[in-house]
mmCIF file of C-alpha atoms in Angstrom:
data_model
loop_
_atom_site.group_PDB
_atom_site.id
_atom_site.type_symbol
_atom_site.label_atom_id
_atom_site.label_comp_id
_atom_site.label_asym_id
_atom_site.label_seq_id
_atom_site.Cartn_x
_atom_site.Cartn_y
_atom_site.Cartn_z
ATOM 1 C CA MET A 1056 -14.465 -24.815 -19.607
ATOM 2 C CA SER A 1057 -12.132 -21.569 -19.365
ATOM 3 C CA ALA A 1058 -8.563 -21.239 -19.408
ATOM 4 C CA ASP A 1059 -8.985 -21.251 -15.418
ATOM 5 C CA ASN A 1060 -10.345 -24.788 -15.721
ATOM 6 C CA LEU A 1061 -13.455 -23.633 -13.395
ATOM 7 C CA GLU A 1062 -17.016 -24.791 -14.810
ATOM 8 C CA ARG A 1063 -19.328 -22.491 -15.896
ATOM 9 C CA LEU A 1064 -22.750 -23.382 -15.330
ATOM 10 C CA SER A 1065 -25.461 -22.775 -18.082
ATOM 11 C CA TRP A 1066 -28.745 -21.243 -16.896
ATOM 12 C CA ASP A 1067 -30.152 -24.527 -17.512
ATOM 13 C CA GLU A 1068 -27.810 -26.337 -15.183
ATOM 14 C CA VAL A 1069 -28.328 -23.982 -12.229
ATOM 15 C CA GLU A 1070 -30.216 -25.878 -9.461
ATOM 16 C CA PRO A 1071 -33.833 -25.145 -9.430
ATOM 17 C CA THR A 1072 -34.345 -23.522 -6.397
ATOM 18 C CA LEU A 1073 -31.250 -20.930 -7.175
ATOM 19 C CA ARG A 1074 -32.352 -20.339 -10.559
ATOM 20 C CA THR A 1075 -35.510 -18.951 -8.860
ATOM 21 C CA GLU A 1076 -33.744 -16.726 -6.435
ATOM 22 C CA LEU A 1077 -31.593 -15.515 -9.234
ATOM 23 C CA GLU A 1078 -34.335 -14.636 -11.897
ATOM 24 C CA PRO A 1079 -34.957 -11.059 -10.607
ATOM 25 C CA THR A 1080 -31.456 -10.522 -10.731
ATOM 26 C CA VAL A 1081 -30.771 -11.834 -14.484
ATOM 27 C CA ALA A 1082 -34.007 -10.109 -15.618
ATOM 28 C CA ARG A 1083 -32.669 -7.020 -14.396
ATOM 29 C CA LEU A 1084 -29.364 -7.355 -15.798
ATOM 30 C CA GLY A 1085 -30.498 -8.929 -18.808
ATOM 31 C CA TYR A 1086 -27.808 -11.850 -18.954
ATOM 32 C CA PHE A 1087 -26.613 -14.548 -16.572
ATOM 33 C CA GLY A 1088 -23.217 -13.310 -15.369
ATOM 34 C CA GLU A 1089 -20.068 -15.271 -14.997
ATOM 35 C CA PHE A 1090 -20.065 -14.682 -11.498
ATOM 36 C CA PHE A 1091 -23.009 -16.566 -10.860
ATOM 37 C CA GLN A 1092 -22.037 -19.302 -13.222
ATOM 38 C CA VAL A 1093 -18.942 -20.016 -11.669
ATOM 39 C CA PHE A 1094 -19.968 -19.706 -7.910
ATOM 40 C CA GLY A 1095 -23.280 -21.327 -8.755
ATOM 41 C CA ALA A 1096 -21.620 -24.442 -8.673
ATOM 42 C CA VAL A 1097 -20.738 -24.692 -5.029
ATOM 43 C CA PRO A 1098 -23.935 -25.648 -3.179
ATOM 44 C CA GLY A 1099 -25.585 -22.904 -1.139
ATOM 45 C CA VAL A 1100 -22.763 -20.275 -1.557
ATOM 46 C CA VAL A 1101 -24.935 -17.831 -3.837
ATOM 47 C CA THR A 1102 -28.040 -18.102 -1.669
ATOM 48 C CA ALA A 1103 -25.752 -17.126 1.455
ATOM 49 C CA PHE A 1104 -23.832 -14.581 -0.417
ATOM 50 C CA MET A 1105 -27.183 -12.896 -1.823
ATOM 51 C CA GLY A 1106 -28.518 -13.012 1.983
ATOM 52 C CA TYR A 1107 -25.353 -11.519 3.281
ATOM 53 C CA THR A 1108 -25.553 -8.594 0.494
ATOM 54 C CA LYS A 1109 -29.120 -8.000 1.306
ATOM 55 C CA ALA A 1110 -28.333 -7.359 5.098
ATOM 56 C CA VAL A 1111 -25.044 -5.340 4.658
ATOM 57 C CA LYS A 1112 -26.682 -2.969 2.042
ATOM 58 C CA ALA A 1113 -29.718 -2.629 3.844
ATOM 59 C CA PRO A 1114 -28.701 0.421 6.154
ATOM 60 C CA LEU A 1115 -27.151 2.279 3.307
ATOM 61 C CA ALA A 1116 -28.691 4.503 0.977
ATOM 62 C CA ASP A 1117 -28.319 3.736 -2.832
ATOM 63 C CA ASN A 1118 -25.627 6.540 -3.376
ATOM 64 C CA GLU A 1119 -23.758 5.254 -0.280
ATOM 65 C CA ASN A 1120 -23.721 1.711 -1.745
ATOM 66 C CA GLU A 1121 -22.820 2.772 -5.359
ATOM 67 C CA VAL A 1122 -19.961 5.095 -4.252
ATOM 68 C CA LEU A 1123 -18.374 2.145 -2.262
ATOM 69 C CA ALA A 1124 -18.943 -0.216 -5.055
ATOM 70 C CA LEU A 1125 -17.744 1.942 -7.895
ATOM 71 C CA THR A 1126 -14.507 3.538 -5.800
ATOM 72 C CA VAL A 1127 -13.573 0.023 -4.781
ATOM 73 C CA CYS A 1128 -13.857 -1.747 -8.245
ATOM 74 C CA ALA A 1129 -11.993 0.874 -9.927
ATOM 75 C CA ALA A 1130 -9.419 0.984 -7.623
ATOM 76 C CA LEU A 1131 -9.107 -2.759 -7.790
ATOM 77 C CA GLY A 1132 -9.324 -2.744 -11.487
ATOM 78 C CA ASP A 1133 -12.252 -5.114 -11.496
ATOM 79 C CA ASN A 1134 -14.241 -4.018 -14.532
ATOM 80 C CA TYR A 1135 -16.734 -6.747 -14.298
ATOM 81 C CA GLU A 1136 -18.319 -5.646 -11.137
ATOM 82 C CA ARG A 1137 -17.386 -1.768 -12.014
ATOM 83 C CA ILE A 1138 -19.409 -1.860 -15.143
ATOM 84 C CA GLN A 1139 -22.348 -3.557 -13.461
ATOM 85 C CA HIS A 1140 -22.290 -0.889 -10.820
ATOM 86 C CA GLU A 1141 -22.224 1.785 -13.472
ATOM 87 C CA ARG A 1142 -25.229 0.459 -15.351
ATOM 88 C CA LEU A 1143 -27.035 0.188 -11.881
ATOM 89 C CA SER A 1144 -26.068 3.778 -11.069
ATOM 90 C CA VAL A 1145 -27.514 5.196 -14.088
ATOM 91 C CA ARG A 1146 -30.982 3.067 -13.154
ATOM 92 C CA LEU A 1147 -30.965 4.446 -9.974
ATOM 93 C CA GLY A 1148 -30.841 8.116 -11.327
ATOM 94 C CA LEU A 1149 -27.092 8.827 -10.718
ATOM 95 C CA ASP A 1150 -25.291 10.703 -14.082
ATOM 96 C CA THR A 1151 -22.236 9.941 -15.536
ATOM 97 C CA GLY A 1152 -20.638 12.834 -13.960
ATOM 98 C CA TRP A 1153 -21.445 11.279 -10.411
ATOM 99 C CA ILE A 1154 -20.261 8.160 -11.794
ATOM 100 C CA ALA A 1155 -16.748 9.406 -12.805
ATOM 101 C CA ALA A 1156 -16.364 10.911 -9.678
ATOM 102 C CA ALA A 1157 -16.923 7.884 -7.595
ATOM 103 C CA GLU A 1158 -14.726 5.775 -9.555
ATOM 104 C CA GLY A 1159 -11.915 8.766 -9.407
ATOM 105 C CA ARG A 1160 -11.682 9.079 -13.244
ATOM 106 C CA ALA A 1161 -9.025 11.364 -14.565
ATOM 107 C CA GLY A 1162 -10.647 14.958 -14.833
ATOM 108 C CA ALA A 1163 -13.742 13.867 -12.796
ATOM 109 C CA ASP A 1164 -15.130 16.804 -11.023
ATOM 110 C CA MET A 1165 -15.284 15.526 -7.351
ATOM 111 C CA THR A 1166 -17.243 18.081 -6.051
ATOM 112 C CA ARG A 1167 -20.011 15.947 -7.630
ATOM 113 C CA LEU A 1168 -19.930 13.895 -4.705
ATOM 114 C CA SER A 1169 -21.845 15.069 -1.220
ATOM 115 C CA ALA A 1170 -19.576 15.334 1.960
ATOM 116 C CA GLU A 1171 -20.699 11.808 3.318
ATOM 117 C CA GLU A 1172 -20.141 10.151 -0.470
ATOM 118 C CA THR A 1173 -16.498 11.919 -0.236
ATOM 119 C CA ALA A 1174 -15.907 10.376 3.248
ATOM 120 C CA LEU A 1175 -17.312 6.982 2.206
ATOM 121 C CA ARG A 1176 -14.861 6.977 -0.795
ATOM 122 C CA GLU A 1177 -11.853 7.856 1.323
ATOM 123 C CA LEU A 1178 -12.679 5.367 3.661
ATOM 124 C CA ALA A 1179 -12.780 2.755 1.028
ATOM 125 C CA LEU A 1180 -9.506 4.001 -0.522
ATOM 126 C CA ALA A 1181 -7.747 3.788 2.787
ATOM 127 C CA LEU A 1182 -8.953 0.115 3.539
ATOM 128 C CA ILE A 1183 -7.556 -0.842 0.136
ATOM 129 C CA ALA A 1184 -4.405 0.915 0.422
ATOM 130 C CA THR A 1185 -3.630 -0.319 4.035
ATOM 131 C CA HIS A 1186 -5.447 -3.586 4.278
ATOM 132 C CA GLY A 1187 -7.414 -2.030 6.963
ATOM 133 C CA LYS A 1188 -4.222 -0.907 9.216
ATOM 134 C CA GLY A 1189 -4.253 2.725 10.570
ATOM 135 C CA CYS A 1190 -7.918 3.594 8.986
ATOM 136 C CA GLN A 1191 -9.386 4.844 12.354
ATOM 137 C CA THR A 1192 -9.162 8.615 11.197
ATOM 138 C CA ALA A 1193 -10.955 7.598 8.237
ATOM 139 C CA VAL A 1194 -13.711 5.321 10.202
ATOM 140 C CA ALA A 1195 -14.045 8.253 12.598
ATOM 141 C CA ALA A 1196 -15.048 10.404 9.624
ATOM 142 C CA VAL A 1197 -17.491 8.669 8.409
ATOM 143 C CA THR A 1198 -19.156 7.884 11.496
ATOM 144 C CA ASN A 1199 -19.398 11.556 12.124
ATOM 145 C CA VAL A 1200 -21.460 11.989 8.944
ATOM 146 C CA ILE A 1201 -23.297 8.844 8.688
ATOM 147 C CA GLY A 1202 -23.322 7.428 12.126
ATOM 148 C CA ALA A 1203 -22.142 4.062 13.691
ATOM 149 C CA GLN A 1204 -24.689 1.815 12.175
ATOM 150 C CA LYS A 1205 -24.217 2.892 8.467
ATOM 151 C CA THR A 1206 -20.139 3.048 9.112
ATOM 152 C CA ALA A 1207 -20.009 -0.562 10.507
ATOM 153 C CA ALA A 1208 -22.481 -1.451 7.218
ATOM 154 C CA ALA A 1209 -20.291 0.518 4.956
ATOM 155 C CA LEU A 1210 -17.017 -1.684 6.408
ATOM 156 C CA LEU A 1211 -18.691 -4.809 5.689
ATOM 157 C CA GLN A 1212 -19.756 -3.534 2.195
ATOM 158 C CA ILE A 1213 -16.091 -2.376 1.177
ATOM 159 C CA THR A 1214 -14.572 -5.640 2.210
ATOM 160 C CA ARG A 1215 -17.332 -7.240 0.422
ATOM 161 C CA PHE A 1216 -16.581 -5.506 -2.947
ATOM 162 C CA MET A 1217 -12.920 -6.241 -2.258
ATOM 163 C CA SER A 1218 -13.521 -9.827 -2.211
ATOM 164 C CA ILE A 1219 -15.940 -10.035 -5.512
ATOM 165 C CA ALA A 1220 -13.107 -7.846 -7.129
ATOM 166 C CA THR A 1221 -10.451 -10.138 -6.276
ATOM 167 C CA LEU A 1222 -12.406 -13.077 -7.456
ATOM 168 C CA CYS A 1223 -13.338 -11.156 -10.608
ATOM 169 C CA ASN A 1224 -9.790 -10.369 -11.077
ATOM 170 C CA ALA A 1225 -8.557 -13.772 -10.551
ATOM 171 C CA LEU A 1226 -10.761 -15.289 -13.053
ATOM 172 C CA GLU A 1227 -10.653 -12.579 -15.480
ATOM 173 C CA LEU A 1228 -14.628 -12.475 -15.594
ATOM 174 C CA SER A 1229 -16.120 -10.572 -18.448
ATOM 175 C CA LEU A 1230 -19.489 -9.104 -19.179
ATOM 176 C CA PRO A 1231 -21.801 -9.180 -22.362
ATOM 177 C CA VAL A 1232 -22.388 -5.200 -21.905
ATOM 178 C CA PRO A 1233 -20.376 -2.300 -22.006
ATOM 179 C CA SER A 1234 -19.220 0.557 -19.638
ATOM 180 C CA VAL A 1235 -21.605 3.596 -19.656
ATOM 181 C CA PHE A 1236 -18.218 5.366 -20.617
#
């Protein structure tokens, strides 16, 4: 039991059907993360969450998804998810210069991001800063460069990452792997 008093399931304690569903993710990551350890204790939640994740991510290209993940996680100080997405970005062929720009790191070359990626980053930052109020200009800018369906998916993905970041921060989740920086 941790300081937050929430149970962390061991891999062997995870319900067998969920364990089978998580095996590819755990194999890709190389560890059974705390997020799944905590939320795997709530029946059906991780399965539903993974299904939602696949549906929301599907219209977006990998770089579009990663710019959203890295922007949101860096802006909200969620090291748990940020580090996972840094490592995924590298596996997808995105270099550390691009990752630094997506995260908005000091001294990063922001020109590494395309016009589409920049618009998505600005939309994510606007949603975070205003809780969605007054973001119509940012939404329109993204829609103009990637279209309506992708913009709707991006909005859902941004708020999904905001939720994850909030949960990870609330529980002070940590990873057994370092940042790429």
